[in-house]
Amino acid sequence: MARHSQHCIRFSRAVPGEMLGSAEPDGAQILLGNGGGQHPAGNIVTGDFLQLVRLGVRAANDPLIADSVAVIDHLIMRKLPQGDYWRRYHFDGCGQKADGAAYDGSGKCRCWPLLTGERGHYELAAGRDLQPLIQAMKQSSNEGRMLPEQLWDADDLPQAKMVRGRATGAAMPLCWAHAEYMELVRSRKDDVCFDRVELVYQRYATRKVASQVEMWTFAHQSHRVAKGETLRMITQAATIVRWSVGGGVESSDVQAQDPAVGCWFVDLATDILAAETRVEFKFQWNRAWEGENFNVLITEVSPIHPPSTS
């Protein structure tokens, strides 16, 4: 497989009780809870990112999307007698064991016809023929036209009644898969993804408007913000934020705004701050200051997310 400069991953490290996950997926280790083992986060890939195209958030030819498609096709796609199918994610342990025995806390995920439908919506958005994927979904059904959750994607195991390309012992029918099939057929008829939100598509996929706001919350503490973006600190209660630049003695206090949606926020514009400047801030609750100081680093404009032209 060709080396790609970037690709979407399933998730980054998260530890119960810790506010921060790792910002370096190539170094973080993920322990899969279904017996899939421990692996670098950057190696655990899934097709979930295709929903960004389906909903209109990203264009089908976006370089990040295209690179990610190449990665999942290499790692989790399988060619079966009926067509192309995909597993949920790399190293997924939720599925029939290698000897055909049922999942009992560990196993190996097999191909999901549902995911062929999801891939079909991407192929439609990319302007390609999705009829082979419709047929693959259709032909994965049993004699009663029921679609299974998973298909056996290894060699036949007669003793375990496992046949390559046929249903495993997982759920059948999977109503979610049937709904996906119906949406796929409807999308082909309309020549557009049924779920696409047109306003979103026009703004983000066509005009490619990038967000100019970096969110900071106690649950998601951003370490850096690109110069020119707004740092938005969001809290669950009214607060005053005291911030200073570069560890200086001068500081400013800002009262959080209440947008009447159950949270409060403070915006800090960064366009007048120099790159590599560190902004320090803390919070006041009911006249008492938070015992911990927080900080973010102002960086140069990200090449992945150029400034918006809107």
XYZ file of C-alpha atoms in Angstrom:
310
model
C 0.000 0.000 0.000
C 1.267 3.475 -0.831
C 2.173 5.626 2.133
C -0.451 8.322 2.803
C 0.412 11.521 4.634
C -2.775 11.478 6.667
C -5.895 9.419 7.255
C -8.872 9.292 9.583
C -8.633 7.010 12.610
C -11.368 5.414 14.668
C -10.614 7.345 17.866
C -7.732 8.727 19.882
C -6.743 7.562 23.334
C -9.169 8.272 26.149
C -8.749 7.147 29.750
C -11.589 7.337 32.313
C -10.842 10.109 34.776
C -8.417 11.903 32.472
C -9.526 15.086 30.741
C -7.006 14.907 27.910
C -6.531 12.327 25.220
C -3.320 12.032 23.261
C -2.843 14.455 20.381
C -0.346 12.065 18.788
C -2.259 9.024 17.435
C 0.915 7.369 16.112
C 2.258 7.189 19.655
C -0.917 6.526 21.644
C -1.938 2.930 22.344
C -5.566 1.771 22.263
C -6.766 -1.333 24.122
C -9.869 -2.671 22.379
C -12.518 -3.851 24.800
C -13.755 -6.792 22.721
C -10.606 -8.883 22.717
C -9.063 -7.114 19.739
C -5.815 -6.426 21.577
C -3.723 -3.277 22.006
C -2.552 -1.279 18.989
C -1.311 2.196 17.998
C -4.319 4.473 17.566
C -3.095 5.444 14.102
C -3.449 1.822 12.954
C -7.088 1.424 13.991
C -9.114 2.601 11.027
C -12.802 2.472 10.172
C -15.142 3.689 7.450
C -17.083 5.987 9.791
C -15.580 9.060 8.110
C -17.660 8.262 4.991
C -20.624 9.762 6.849
C -18.993 13.180 6.431
C -19.414 12.797 2.669
C -22.873 11.274 2.944
C -24.167 14.204 5.011
C -22.428 16.843 2.889
C -19.764 17.966 5.356
C -16.866 16.887 3.112
C -16.509 16.481 -0.640
C -15.950 12.952 -1.923
C -12.657 14.020 -3.527
C -11.315 15.721 -0.400
C -7.668 14.540 -0.074
C -8.158 13.419 3.532
C -11.213 11.385 2.540
C -9.524 9.896 -0.544
C -6.434 8.885 1.440
C -8.598 7.347 4.167
C -10.599 5.364 1.599
C -7.367 3.883 0.235
C -6.329 2.861 3.754
C -9.584 1.108 4.671
C -9.726 -0.629 1.299
C -6.309 -2.070 2.003
C -6.983 -3.115 5.598
C -10.650 -3.941 6.145
C -12.149 -4.630 2.693
C -12.674 -8.231 1.585
C -13.664 -9.538 -1.856
C -16.260 -12.278 -1.405
C -18.150 -14.307 -4.030
C -21.034 -11.801 -4.064
C -18.876 -8.655 -4.215
C -16.953 -6.226 -2.016
C -17.580 -5.973 1.733
C -15.964 -4.208 4.677
C -15.325 -4.977 8.315
C -16.209 -2.422 10.987
C -12.656 -1.456 11.917
C -9.153 -2.879 11.912
C -8.526 -5.366 14.788
C -12.225 -5.473 15.751
C -12.679 -8.574 17.912
C -16.488 -8.782 17.868
C -17.300 -11.710 15.594
C -16.963 -15.421 14.967
C -13.649 -16.991 16.039
C -11.173 -18.414 13.536
C -12.588 -21.913 14.083
C -16.163 -20.698 13.568
C -17.036 -20.700 17.262
C -19.287 -17.923 18.552
C -17.965 -14.682 19.989
C -17.583 -15.007 23.776
C -15.739 -11.833 24.683
C -13.140 -12.297 21.988
C -13.212 -13.248 18.347
C -12.723 -11.575 14.990
C -15.073 -9.179 13.271
C -16.282 -10.303 9.859
C -17.717 -8.298 6.959
C -20.962 -6.370 7.383
C -23.325 -6.024 4.367
C -24.505 -2.805 6.020
C -21.085 -1.270 5.396
C -21.322 -2.110 1.697
C -24.401 0.105 1.655
C -22.552 2.909 3.418
C -19.748 2.616 0.890
C -22.337 2.754 -1.889
C -23.460 6.198 -0.760
C -19.852 7.361 -0.936
C -19.435 5.941 -4.440
C -22.581 7.790 -5.523
C -21.227 11.059 -4.097
C -17.980 10.421 -5.985
C -19.878 10.043 -9.261
C -19.202 6.336 -9.680
C -21.469 3.372 -10.375
C -22.904 1.920 -7.180
C -24.952 -0.845 -8.819
C -22.324 -3.549 -7.970
C -22.637 -2.591 -4.294
C -26.437 -2.713 -4.423
C -26.153 -6.214 -5.906
C -23.615 -7.240 -3.264
C -25.992 -6.214 -0.490
C -28.890 -7.988 -2.176
C -26.940 -11.194 -2.720
C -25.783 -11.351 0.886
C -29.337 -12.202 1.992
C -30.523 -15.716 2.816
C -33.327 -17.689 1.160
C -35.903 -15.599 3.001
C -34.288 -12.340 1.779
C -33.073 -11.485 5.276
C -29.831 -9.500 5.524
C -27.345 -10.666 8.173
C -25.174 -8.610 10.434
C -21.959 -10.335 9.350
C -20.691 -12.595 6.563
C -18.044 -15.291 6.942
C -15.014 -13.933 5.072
C -12.489 -16.741 5.583
C -12.177 -20.151 3.926
C -15.085 -22.582 4.255
C -15.335 -24.478 7.545
C -17.799 -27.345 6.865
C -17.550 -28.658 10.419
C -18.661 -25.264 11.784
C -21.190 -24.674 8.957
C -19.318 -21.558 7.899
C -19.361 -20.815 4.149
C -17.365 -17.995 2.608
C -19.701 -15.135 1.738
C -22.649 -16.485 3.742
C -24.068 -15.433 7.108
C -22.231 -16.173 10.339
C -23.990 -16.779 13.631
C -24.501 -13.034 14.159
C -27.895 -11.289 14.147
C -30.249 -11.907 11.212
C -32.215 -10.067 10.057
C -30.368 -6.870 10.912
C -33.075 -4.249 10.405
C -30.424 -1.522 10.168
C -28.992 -3.285 7.100
C -32.424 -3.505 5.473
C -32.959 0.220 6.058
C -29.549 0.938 4.551
C -30.397 -1.097 1.466
C -33.632 0.830 0.964
C -31.855 4.176 1.322
C -29.170 3.096 -1.133
C -31.724 2.148 -3.789
C -33.586 5.429 -3.234
C -30.338 7.414 -3.408
C -29.458 5.802 -6.736
C -32.888 6.703 -8.113
C -32.501 10.341 -6.959
C -28.825 10.426 -8.017
C -27.919 12.032 -4.690
C -27.354 10.692 -1.167
C -30.738 10.579 0.552
C -29.255 11.937 3.814
C -27.313 14.835 2.308
C -28.117 18.178 3.919
C -28.003 20.589 1.009
C -27.141 23.732 2.966
C -24.310 21.886 4.672
C -23.079 20.498 1.349
C -23.044 23.919 -0.303
C -21.202 25.524 2.601
C -18.579 22.926 3.447
C -18.167 20.629 0.434
C -18.712 23.133 -2.388
C -17.507 26.445 -0.939
C -15.149 24.662 1.494
C -15.742 27.088 4.353
C -13.409 26.225 7.242
C -14.262 26.838 10.875
C -12.537 29.818 12.434
C -13.362 28.808 16.002
C -11.347 26.430 18.189
C -13.502 25.029 21.009
C -12.058 24.584 24.511
C -13.977 22.754 27.245
C -12.940 20.968 30.424
C -13.683 17.679 28.664
C -11.810 18.680 25.484
C -8.869 20.895 26.404
C -7.295 22.065 23.168
C -3.529 22.487 23.388
C -3.183 24.888 20.460
C -5.134 27.293 18.284
C -4.118 28.632 14.861
C -3.355 32.345 14.681
C -6.410 34.165 13.377
C -8.896 31.694 14.818
C -11.096 32.469 17.808
C -10.465 30.477 20.969
C -13.902 29.778 22.449
C -13.897 28.604 26.074
C -17.194 26.886 26.901
C -18.325 26.199 30.473
C -21.384 24.683 32.126
C -21.863 27.557 34.555
C -21.440 31.340 34.687
C -17.805 32.302 35.093
C -15.180 35.010 34.685
C -12.084 34.121 32.677
C -8.786 35.815 33.507
C -6.233 35.490 30.731
C -2.710 36.694 30.113
C -0.131 36.271 27.361
C 3.304 34.709 27.640
C 3.255 34.505 31.423
C 3.080 38.290 31.719
C 1.847 40.071 34.820
C -0.816 41.993 32.900
C -4.113 40.187 32.562
C -7.678 40.779 31.474
C -10.928 39.549 33.019
C -13.834 38.637 30.736
C -17.375 37.783 31.838
C -18.752 34.696 30.093
C -21.724 35.224 27.806
C -24.982 33.342 28.283
C -26.540 32.283 24.947
C -29.498 30.724 26.816
C -28.727 27.180 25.646
C -27.456 25.741 28.931
C -23.801 26.755 28.634
C -21.636 29.884 28.800
C -18.713 30.970 26.637
C -15.842 33.419 26.349
C -14.231 34.253 22.995
C -10.590 35.242 22.663
C -9.475 36.623 19.271
C -5.948 35.546 18.340
C -5.311 37.620 15.220
C -3.357 40.275 17.181
C -1.209 37.679 18.959
C 2.103 36.482 17.596
C 2.614 32.859 16.608
C 4.290 30.747 19.310
C 2.681 32.903 21.995
C 1.236 30.990 24.924
C -2.075 32.191 26.364
C -2.692 31.355 30.026
C -6.116 31.521 31.651
C -8.116 30.496 34.717
C -11.739 30.545 35.810
C -13.627 32.216 38.645
C -16.667 30.435 40.111
C -18.841 32.233 42.677
C -16.007 34.694 43.477
C -13.474 31.863 43.954
C -10.719 31.223 41.416
C -10.141 27.761 39.975
C -7.071 26.209 41.575
C -5.559 25.288 38.193
C -4.238 27.465 35.371
C -4.704 26.379 31.763
C -2.903 27.378 28.578
C -2.938 27.074 24.791
C -0.255 27.782 22.222
C -0.882 30.127 19.282
C 0.461 28.462 16.122
C 0.814 29.422 12.488
C -2.281 28.961 10.295
C -2.902 25.259 9.687
C -2.264 24.191 6.069
C -5.112 21.665 6.402
C -7.643 24.312 7.392
C -6.854 27.566 5.510
C -8.647 30.761 6.542
C -12.251 31.025 5.395
C -13.076 33.273 2.467
C -16.685 33.740 3.483
